[in-house]
Coordinates of C-alpha atoms in Angstrom, one line a residue:
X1 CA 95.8 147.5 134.0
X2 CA 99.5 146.5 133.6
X3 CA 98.4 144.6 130.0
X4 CA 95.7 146.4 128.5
X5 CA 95.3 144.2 125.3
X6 CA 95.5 140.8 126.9
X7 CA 92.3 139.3 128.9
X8 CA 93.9 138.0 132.6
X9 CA 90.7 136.2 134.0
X10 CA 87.7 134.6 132.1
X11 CA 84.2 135.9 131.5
X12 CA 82.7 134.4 134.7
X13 CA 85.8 134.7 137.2
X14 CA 83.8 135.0 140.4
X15 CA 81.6 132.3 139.4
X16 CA 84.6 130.0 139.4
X17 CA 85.8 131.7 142.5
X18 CA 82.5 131.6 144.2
X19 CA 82.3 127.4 143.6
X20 CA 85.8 127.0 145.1
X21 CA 85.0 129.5 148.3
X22 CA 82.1 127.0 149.0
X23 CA 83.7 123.8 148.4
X24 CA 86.6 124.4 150.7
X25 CA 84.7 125.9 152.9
X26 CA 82.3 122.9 153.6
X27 CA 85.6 120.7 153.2
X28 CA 86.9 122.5 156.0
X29 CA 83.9 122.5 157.8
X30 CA 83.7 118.2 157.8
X31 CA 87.4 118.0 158.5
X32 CA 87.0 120.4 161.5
X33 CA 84.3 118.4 163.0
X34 CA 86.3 114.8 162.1
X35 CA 89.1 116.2 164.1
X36 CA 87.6 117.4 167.1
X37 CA 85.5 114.6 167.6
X38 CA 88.3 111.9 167.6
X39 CA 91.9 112.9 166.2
X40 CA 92.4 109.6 164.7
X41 CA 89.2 109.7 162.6
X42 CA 90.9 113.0 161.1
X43 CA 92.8 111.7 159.2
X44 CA 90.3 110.2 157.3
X45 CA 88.3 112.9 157.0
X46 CA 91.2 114.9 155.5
X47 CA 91.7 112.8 152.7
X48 CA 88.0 112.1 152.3
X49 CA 87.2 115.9 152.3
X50 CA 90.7 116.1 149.6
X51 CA 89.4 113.3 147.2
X52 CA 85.6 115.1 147.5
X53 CA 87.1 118.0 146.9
X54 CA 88.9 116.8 143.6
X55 CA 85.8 114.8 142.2
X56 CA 83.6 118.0 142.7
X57 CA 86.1 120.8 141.1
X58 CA 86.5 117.8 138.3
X59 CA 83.0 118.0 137.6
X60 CA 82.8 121.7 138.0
X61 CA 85.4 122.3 135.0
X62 CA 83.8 119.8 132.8
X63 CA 80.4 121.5 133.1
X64 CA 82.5 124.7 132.8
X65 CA 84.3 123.7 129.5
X66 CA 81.4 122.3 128.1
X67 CA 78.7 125.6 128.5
X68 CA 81.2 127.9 128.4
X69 CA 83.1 128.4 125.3
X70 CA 86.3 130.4 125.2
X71 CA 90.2 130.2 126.2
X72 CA 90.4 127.0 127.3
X73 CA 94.2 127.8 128.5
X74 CA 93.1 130.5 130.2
X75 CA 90.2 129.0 132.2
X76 CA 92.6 126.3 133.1
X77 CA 95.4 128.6 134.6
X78 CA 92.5 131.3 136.6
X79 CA 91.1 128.0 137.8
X80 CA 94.3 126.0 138.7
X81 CA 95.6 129.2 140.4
X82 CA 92.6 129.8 142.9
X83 CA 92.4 126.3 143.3
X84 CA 96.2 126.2 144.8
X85 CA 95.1 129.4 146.8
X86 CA 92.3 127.8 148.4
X87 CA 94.0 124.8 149.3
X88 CA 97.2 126.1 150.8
X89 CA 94.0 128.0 152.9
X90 CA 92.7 125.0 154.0
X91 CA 95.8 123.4 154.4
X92 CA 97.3 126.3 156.7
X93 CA 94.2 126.7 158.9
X94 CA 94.2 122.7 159.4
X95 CA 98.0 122.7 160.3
X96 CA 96.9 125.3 163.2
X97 CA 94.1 123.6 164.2
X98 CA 96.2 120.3 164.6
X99 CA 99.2 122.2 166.2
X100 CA 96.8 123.6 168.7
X101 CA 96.0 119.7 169.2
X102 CA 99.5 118.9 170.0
X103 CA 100.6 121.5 173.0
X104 CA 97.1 120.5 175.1

């Protein structure tokens, strides 16, 4: 609504959206469990879950860029954008999950 003539978000937004809500969440998911079964195997599992993460979205905008044809740029900055969002999630709810850790 604030700029009519420009296009903010691509053609399949919630697609993109929807594959990001699903891979953090199942990153989340592993990292949870690696931390709460033994605290030094979480770190581990943090960076596993991270580098999984990265390899999947990786593949995700390749088979992205390659069936979808459009603004390249701007399929670059709407993904880029929820991608920071959903990692400064995951990154927040692990920080209170460990913090929790460290006063029992």
């Amino acid at each position: 609504m604030i700029f009519p003539e420009k296009q903010l978000f691509v053609k399949n937004f919630w697609v993109v959206f929807g594959f990001m809500a699903g891979i953090t969440y199942i990153a989340y998911t592993l990292v949870d469990i690696g931390i709460k079964r033994d605290p030094e195997v979480g770190v581990i599992a943090i960076m596993g879950s991270i580098a999984v993460k990265m390899i999947f979205c990786m593949a995700f905008v390749l088979v992205y860029s390659i069936k979808a044809k459009g603004n390249g740029l701007l399929f670059a900055l709407n993904f880029f954008s929820v991608y920071l969002l959903f990692t400064a999630f995951e990154i927040y709810c692990l920080l209170r999950n460990l913090r929790h850790q460290n006063l029992k």
